[in-house]
Amino acid sequence: MTKRSNEPFLWSLFSAGGVLSAMLAPVHVALFALAIPLGWVESPTQERLLGLLRHPAARIYLFLLCTLSLFHWAHRFRFTLYDGLQIKHLNEIIFAFCYGGALVGAITAGYLLWNVS
Amino acid sequence: MSGAGAYREYHPKWYRRPVSTYWWLTRWPYLRFILREITSVFVAFFVILTLLQIQALRQGEAAWTALVEWLRQPLVVAANLVTLSFLLFHTITFFNLAPRAMVVRLGGRKLPDVLIAGSNYGAWLVASGLVVWLVLGD
């Protein structure tokens, strides 16, 4: 039996994460990292934001956004290292670093979002 | 890479012109390609930032205020402006590639690229507006 490649699956995660992050990452950074801290908009209170975070739909949304975005990073960054720096001989290390990192991030996101009191 | 392989009888030595590690600095399209690929680092940074904010929100008002305070520091603001620029570059390049990755046929005819990219941009605006509306509300 021939060994089946994981690439199509990893590519589909890359693609899904690419679309999600393209649609939503700019507004998140513009809002939460710039507009709210710098007072460009009337800042919502911590209480209100926590209230939003308590909603299951918000948590599922954030989990998918974070996890798929990380797998998008893992795939793209892996090939950036292969092609840009021509270090394909470090294949296994890069693979473990990228997808391992994404996995750790996904677990962290799951943990943080599961336990919102 | 394999230029210095072990000597084998009758085996021709492949001629490979070595490519510089900095090949992508030599031409603008190459640099553009690498910049596009590098956007993924900023996508990862956005996730880390989001997780930090979720953690601060869970911890309570003091932690949240401290994080907002930190986000006001000039260096952090500069980093986030760079991040936002790269994220916008990611959005534009990703949407412009969408028509090539996804060929839609309607009634036997290929839907024009502008329509597919355009619908992506439309969805982008709607999604962004929705997030702003949900977060800031009234």
mmCIF file of C-alpha atoms in Angstrom:
data_model
loop_
_atom_site.group_PDB
_atom_site.id
_atom_site.type_symbol
_atom_site.label_atom_id
_atom_site.label_comp_id
_atom_site.label_asym_id
_atom_site.label_seq_id
_atom_site.Cartn_x
_atom_site.Cartn_y
_atom_site.Cartn_z
ATOM 1 C CA MET A 1 0.000 0.000 0.000
ATOM 2 C CA THR A 2 1.336 3.403 -0.872
ATOM 3 C CA LYS A 3 1.674 5.951 1.847
ATOM 4 C CA ARG A 4 -0.981 8.597 1.587
ATOM 5 C CA SER A 5 0.260 12.159 1.673
ATOM 6 C CA ASN A 6 -0.921 14.524 4.375
ATOM 7 C CA GLU A 7 -0.358 17.509 2.125
ATOM 8 C CA PRO A 8 -3.925 17.923 0.803
ATOM 9 C CA PHE A 9 -5.270 17.975 4.358
ATOM 10 C CA LEU A 10 -2.639 20.445 5.550
ATOM 11 C CA TRP A 11 -3.248 22.576 2.482
ATOM 12 C CA SER A 12 -6.989 22.679 3.172
ATOM 13 C CA LEU A 13 -6.269 23.944 6.696
ATOM 14 C CA PHE A 14 -3.936 26.542 5.195
ATOM 15 C CA SER A 15 -6.594 27.637 2.757
ATOM 16 C CA ALA A 16 -9.443 27.794 5.282
ATOM 17 C CA GLY A 17 -7.261 29.695 7.730
ATOM 18 C CA GLY A 18 -6.169 32.009 4.942
ATOM 19 C CA VAL A 19 -9.734 32.953 4.067
ATOM 20 C CA LEU A 20 -10.784 33.394 7.710
ATOM 21 C CA SER A 21 -7.766 35.492 8.629
ATOM 22 C CA ALA A 22 -8.054 37.561 5.439
ATOM 23 C CA MET A 23 -11.668 38.353 6.299
ATOM 24 C CA LEU A 24 -11.290 38.958 10.027
ATOM 25 C CA ALA A 25 -7.722 39.553 11.214
ATOM 26 C CA PRO A 26 -7.482 43.183 9.995
ATOM 27 C CA VAL A 27 -10.646 44.299 11.765
ATOM 28 C CA HIS A 28 -9.640 42.506 14.973
ATOM 29 C CA VAL A 29 -6.209 44.148 15.070
ATOM 30 C CA ALA A 30 -7.555 47.553 14.013
ATOM 31 C CA LEU A 31 -10.204 47.394 16.720
ATOM 32 C CA PHE A 32 -8.579 45.640 19.676
ATOM 33 C CA ALA A 33 -4.930 46.589 19.185
ATOM 34 C CA LEU A 34 -5.331 50.147 17.902
ATOM 35 C CA ALA A 35 -8.753 51.785 18.034
ATOM 36 C CA ILE A 36 -9.773 50.711 21.540
ATOM 37 C CA PRO A 37 -6.419 51.202 23.352
ATOM 38 C CA LEU A 38 -5.748 54.523 21.609
ATOM 39 C CA GLY A 39 -9.246 55.811 22.248
ATOM 40 C CA TRP A 40 -10.251 56.282 18.607
ATOM 41 C CA VAL A 41 -13.618 54.833 19.572
ATOM 42 C CA GLU A 42 -15.595 54.792 22.765
ATOM 43 C CA SER A 43 -14.065 51.808 24.524
ATOM 44 C CA PRO A 44 -16.372 48.996 25.563
ATOM 45 C CA THR A 45 -15.924 48.018 29.204
ATOM 46 C CA GLN A 46 -14.206 44.811 30.277
ATOM 47 C CA GLU A 47 -17.566 43.684 31.636
ATOM 48 C CA ARG A 48 -19.260 44.085 28.263
ATOM 49 C CA LEU A 49 -16.463 42.283 26.399
ATOM 50 C CA LEU A 50 -16.470 39.448 28.916
ATOM 51 C CA GLY A 51 -20.220 39.238 28.406
ATOM 52 C CA LEU A 52 -19.643 38.796 24.674
ATOM 53 C CA LEU A 53 -16.981 36.194 25.401
ATOM 54 C CA ARG A 54 -19.402 34.192 27.532
ATOM 55 C CA HIS A 55 -21.603 33.595 24.529
ATOM 56 C CA PRO A 56 -20.932 30.096 23.134
ATOM 57 C CA ALA A 57 -21.118 31.356 19.535
ATOM 58 C CA ALA A 58 -18.384 33.918 20.236
ATOM 59 C CA ARG A 59 -16.178 31.236 21.742
ATOM 60 C CA ILE A 60 -16.651 28.833 18.861
ATOM 61 C CA TYR A 61 -15.957 31.687 16.456
ATOM 62 C CA LEU A 62 -12.742 32.698 18.257
ATOM 63 C CA PHE A 63 -11.593 29.093 18.529
ATOM 64 C CA LEU A 64 -12.000 28.493 14.798
ATOM 65 C CA LEU A 65 -10.447 31.843 13.921
ATOM 66 C CA CYS A 66 -7.388 31.275 16.128
ATOM 67 C CA THR A 67 -6.851 27.621 15.283
ATOM 68 C CA LEU A 68 -7.267 27.848 11.519
ATOM 69 C CA SER A 69 -5.199 31.036 11.369
ATOM 70 C CA LEU A 70 -2.393 29.226 13.170
ATOM 71 C CA PHE A 71 -2.511 26.320 10.734
ATOM 72 C CA HIS A 72 -2.453 28.845 7.924
ATOM 73 C CA TRP A 73 0.718 30.295 9.448
ATOM 74 C CA ALA A 74 2.254 26.850 9.972
ATOM 75 C CA HIS A 75 1.853 25.820 6.350
ATOM 76 C CA ARG A 76 2.927 29.087 4.785
ATOM 77 C CA PHE A 77 5.838 29.653 7.147
ATOM 78 C CA ARG A 78 7.114 26.138 6.530
ATOM 79 C CA PHE A 79 7.386 26.809 2.816
ATOM 80 C CA THR A 80 8.845 30.268 3.409
ATOM 81 C CA LEU A 81 11.673 28.616 5.315
ATOM 82 C CA TYR A 82 12.110 25.934 2.648
ATOM 83 C CA ASP A 83 12.163 28.341 -0.286
ATOM 84 C CA GLY A 84 13.348 31.599 1.193
ATOM 85 C CA LEU A 85 16.211 30.292 3.246
ATOM 86 C CA GLN A 86 16.705 27.039 1.296
ATOM 87 C CA ILE A 87 16.839 24.942 4.413
ATOM 88 C CA LYS A 88 14.773 22.032 3.239
ATOM 89 C CA HIS A 89 17.305 19.639 4.756
ATOM 90 C CA LEU A 90 15.982 20.678 8.173
ATOM 91 C CA ASN A 91 12.634 19.290 7.043
ATOM 92 C CA GLU A 92 11.653 17.416 10.209
ATOM 93 C CA ILE A 93 12.602 20.167 12.629
ATOM 94 C CA ILE A 94 10.739 22.819 10.652
ATOM 95 C CA PHE A 95 7.706 20.572 10.291
ATOM 96 C CA ALA A 96 7.621 19.885 14.039
ATOM 97 C CA PHE A 97 8.151 23.543 14.903
ATOM 98 C CA CYS A 98 5.396 24.830 12.603
ATOM 99 C CA TYR A 99 2.617 22.311 13.151
ATOM 100 C CA GLY A 100 3.656 21.686 16.753
ATOM 101 C CA GLY A 101 3.443 25.419 17.403
ATOM 102 C CA ALA A 102 0.034 25.594 15.770
ATOM 103 C CA LEU A 103 -1.153 22.648 17.845
ATOM 104 C CA VAL A 104 0.058 24.224 21.100
ATOM 105 C CA GLY A 105 -1.736 27.439 20.127
ATOM 106 C CA ALA A 106 -4.921 25.535 19.311
ATOM 107 C CA ILE A 107 -4.858 23.736 22.660
ATOM 108 C CA THR A 108 -4.203 27.021 24.479
ATOM 109 C CA ALA A 109 -7.107 28.667 22.657
ATOM 110 C CA GLY A 110 -9.353 25.704 23.480
ATOM 111 C CA TYR A 111 -8.379 25.820 27.132
ATOM 112 C CA LEU A 112 -8.867 29.591 27.470
ATOM 113 C CA LEU A 113 -12.180 29.586 25.661
ATOM 114 C CA TRP A 114 -13.575 26.489 27.359
ATOM 115 C CA ASN A 115 -13.136 27.976 30.823
ATOM 116 C CA VAL A 116 -14.783 31.355 30.555
ATOM 117 C CA SER A 117 -16.621 31.912 33.819
ATOM 118 C CA MET B 1 23.256 21.222 -1.879
ATOM 119 C CA SER B 2 24.218 17.873 -3.392
ATOM 120 C CA GLY B 3 27.119 19.341 -5.332
ATOM 121 C CA ALA B 4 29.651 17.928 -2.920
ATOM 122 C CA GLY B 5 28.192 14.398 -2.838
ATOM 123 C CA ALA B 6 30.380 11.325 -2.528
ATOM 124 C CA TYR B 7 32.280 10.309 -5.646
ATOM 125 C CA ARG B 8 30.667 7.504 -7.587
ATOM 126 C CA GLU B 9 32.180 5.930 -10.632
ATOM 127 C CA TYR B 10 30.723 6.960 -14.000
ATOM 128 C CA HIS B 11 28.165 9.101 -12.281
ATOM 129 C CA PRO B 12 28.003 12.514 -13.868
ATOM 130 C CA LYS B 13 28.200 15.401 -11.525
ATOM 131 C CA TRP B 14 25.122 17.548 -11.911
ATOM 132 C CA TYR B 15 25.780 21.115 -12.671
ATOM 133 C CA ARG B 16 23.705 23.323 -10.464
ATOM 134 C CA ARG B 17 24.233 26.993 -10.230
ATOM 135 C CA PRO B 18 24.127 27.762 -6.549
ATOM 136 C CA VAL B 19 21.315 30.108 -5.650
ATOM 137 C CA SER B 20 22.083 32.754 -3.093
ATOM 138 C CA THR B 21 20.198 32.586 0.180
ATOM 139 C CA TYR B 22 19.140 36.141 -0.568
ATOM 140 C CA TRP B 23 17.775 35.385 -4.045
ATOM 141 C CA TRP B 24 14.503 37.073 -3.118
ATOM 142 C CA LEU B 25 16.233 40.430 -2.662
ATOM 143 C CA THR B 26 17.326 40.599 -6.277
ATOM 144 C CA ARG B 27 14.028 41.481 -7.912
ATOM 145 C CA TRP B 28 10.882 43.259 -6.845
ATOM 146 C CA PRO B 29 8.471 40.409 -7.785
ATOM 147 C CA TYR B 30 10.614 37.999 -5.744
ATOM 148 C CA LEU B 31 10.638 40.365 -2.785
ATOM 149 C CA ARG B 32 6.897 40.823 -3.147
ATOM 150 C CA PHE B 33 6.472 37.058 -3.062
ATOM 151 C CA ILE B 34 8.511 36.740 0.130
ATOM 152 C CA LEU B 35 6.682 39.658 1.745
ATOM 153 C CA ARG B 36 3.412 37.915 0.911
ATOM 154 C CA GLU B 37 4.667 34.702 2.481
ATOM 155 C CA ILE B 38 5.903 36.604 5.547
ATOM 156 C CA THR B 39 2.357 37.878 6.194
ATOM 157 C CA SER B 40 1.765 34.499 7.863
ATOM 158 C CA VAL B 41 4.041 35.572 10.722
ATOM 159 C CA PHE B 42 1.739 38.506 11.357
ATOM 160 C CA VAL B 43 -1.290 36.239 11.205
ATOM 161 C CA ALA B 44 0.331 34.194 13.983
ATOM 162 C CA PHE B 45 1.096 37.396 15.893
ATOM 163 C CA PHE B 46 -2.558 38.413 15.620
ATOM 164 C CA VAL B 47 -3.581 35.086 17.173
ATOM 165 C CA ILE B 48 -1.125 35.525 20.073
ATOM 166 C CA LEU B 49 -2.468 39.024 20.646
ATOM 167 C CA THR B 50 -6.033 37.730 20.600
ATOM 168 C CA LEU B 51 -5.209 34.956 23.081
ATOM 169 C CA LEU B 52 -3.539 37.472 25.405
ATOM 170 C CA GLN B 53 -6.674 39.591 25.286
ATOM 171 C CA ILE B 54 -8.945 36.646 25.966
ATOM 172 C CA GLN B 55 -6.758 35.711 28.933
ATOM 173 C CA ALA B 56 -6.861 39.288 30.284
ATOM 174 C CA LEU B 57 -10.646 39.444 29.889
ATOM 175 C CA ARG B 58 -10.996 36.213 31.872
ATOM 176 C CA GLN B 59 -8.727 37.451 34.652
ATOM 177 C CA GLY B 60 -10.769 40.551 35.273
ATOM 178 C CA GLU B 61 -10.865 44.292 35.059
ATOM 179 C CA ALA B 62 -7.348 44.970 36.419
ATOM 180 C CA ALA B 63 -5.667 42.603 33.943
ATOM 181 C CA TRP B 64 -7.674 44.047 31.056
ATOM 182 C CA THR B 65 -6.775 47.632 31.974
ATOM 183 C CA ALA B 66 -3.097 46.671 32.267
ATOM 184 C CA LEU B 67 -3.145 45.088 28.811
ATOM 185 C CA VAL B 68 -4.841 48.140 27.271
ATOM 186 C CA GLU B 69 -2.202 50.307 28.967
ATOM 187 C CA TRP B 70 0.552 48.145 27.450
ATOM 188 C CA LEU B 71 -1.043 48.421 24.012
ATOM 189 C CA ARG B 72 -0.702 52.214 24.286
ATOM 190 C CA GLN B 73 3.096 52.141 24.418
ATOM 191 C CA PRO B 74 4.637 53.728 21.302
ATOM 192 C CA LEU B 75 6.694 50.669 20.355
ATOM 193 C CA VAL B 76 3.695 48.372 20.690
ATOM 194 C CA VAL B 77 1.557 50.768 18.646
ATOM 195 C CA ALA B 78 4.245 50.832 15.940
ATOM 196 C CA ALA B 79 4.405 47.016 15.923
ATOM 197 C CA ASN B 80 0.638 46.803 15.630
ATOM 198 C CA LEU B 81 0.578 49.297 12.755
ATOM 199 C CA VAL B 82 3.147 47.160 10.916
ATOM 200 C CA THR B 83 1.050 44.091 11.731
ATOM 201 C CA LEU B 84 -2.087 45.716 10.356
ATOM 202 C CA SER B 85 -0.268 46.666 7.122
ATOM 203 C CA PHE B 86 0.910 43.108 6.592
ATOM 204 C CA LEU B 87 -2.548 41.742 7.394
ATOM 205 C CA LEU B 88 -4.084 44.038 4.794
ATOM 206 C CA PHE B 89 -1.446 42.867 2.302
ATOM 207 C CA HIS B 90 -2.424 39.289 3.159
ATOM 208 C CA THR B 91 -6.115 40.060 2.627
ATOM 209 C CA ILE B 92 -5.556 41.719 -0.750
ATOM 210 C CA THR B 93 -3.176 39.090 -2.095
ATOM 211 C CA PHE B 94 -5.358 36.245 -0.853
ATOM 212 C CA PHE B 95 -8.526 37.652 -2.403
ATOM 213 C CA ASN B 96 -6.793 38.398 -5.683
ATOM 214 C CA LEU B 97 -5.619 34.796 -5.870
ATOM 215 C CA ALA B 98 -9.071 33.413 -5.104
ATOM 216 C CA PRO B 99 -10.321 33.536 -8.733
ATOM 217 C CA ARG B 100 -7.366 31.376 -9.777
ATOM 218 C CA ALA B 101 -7.847 28.854 -6.989
ATOM 219 C CA MET B 102 -11.603 28.669 -7.464
ATOM 220 C CA VAL B 103 -12.976 28.616 -10.976
ATOM 221 C CA VAL B 104 -16.727 29.030 -10.901
ATOM 222 C CA ARG B 105 -18.759 28.123 -13.937
ATOM 223 C CA LEU B 106 -22.272 29.301 -14.436
ATOM 224 C CA GLY B 107 -24.279 28.047 -17.407
ATOM 225 C CA GLY B 108 -21.124 26.679 -19.029
ATOM 226 C CA ARG B 109 -19.317 29.988 -18.843
ATOM 227 C CA LYS B 110 -16.493 30.912 -16.544
ATOM 228 C CA LEU B 111 -17.468 33.601 -14.091
ATOM 229 C CA PRO B 112 -15.204 36.645 -14.539
ATOM 230 C CA ASP B 113 -12.356 37.019 -12.030
ATOM 231 C CA VAL B 114 -13.539 40.455 -10.998
ATOM 232 C CA LEU B 115 -16.827 39.015 -9.792
ATOM 233 C CA ILE B 116 -15.182 36.367 -7.591
ATOM 234 C CA ALA B 117 -12.586 38.738 -6.133
ATOM 235 C CA GLY B 118 -15.300 41.365 -5.796
ATOM 236 C CA SER B 119 -17.597 39.085 -3.823
ATOM 237 C CA ASN B 120 -14.680 38.340 -1.495
ATOM 238 C CA TYR B 121 -14.128 42.033 -0.905
ATOM 239 C CA GLY B 122 -17.841 42.472 -0.315
ATOM 240 C CA ALA B 123 -17.884 39.674 2.249
ATOM 241 C CA TRP B 124 -14.817 41.222 3.873
ATOM 242 C CA LEU B 125 -16.602 44.537 4.359
ATOM 243 C CA VAL B 126 -19.718 42.853 5.747
ATOM 244 C CA ALA B 127 -17.700 40.676 8.153
ATOM 245 C CA SER B 128 -15.618 43.622 9.369
ATOM 246 C CA GLY B 129 -18.708 45.750 9.869
ATOM 247 C CA LEU B 130 -20.386 42.942 11.778
ATOM 248 C CA VAL B 131 -17.434 42.588 14.175
ATOM 249 C CA VAL B 132 -17.329 46.347 14.818
ATOM 250 C CA TRP B 133 -21.065 46.435 15.389
ATOM 251 C CA LEU B 134 -21.027 43.471 17.782
ATOM 252 C CA VAL B 135 -18.085 44.799 19.795
ATOM 253 C CA LEU B 136 -18.951 48.467 19.982
ATOM 254 C CA GLY B 137 -22.715 48.039 19.769
ATOM 255 C CA ASP B 138 -24.740 50.872 21.196
#
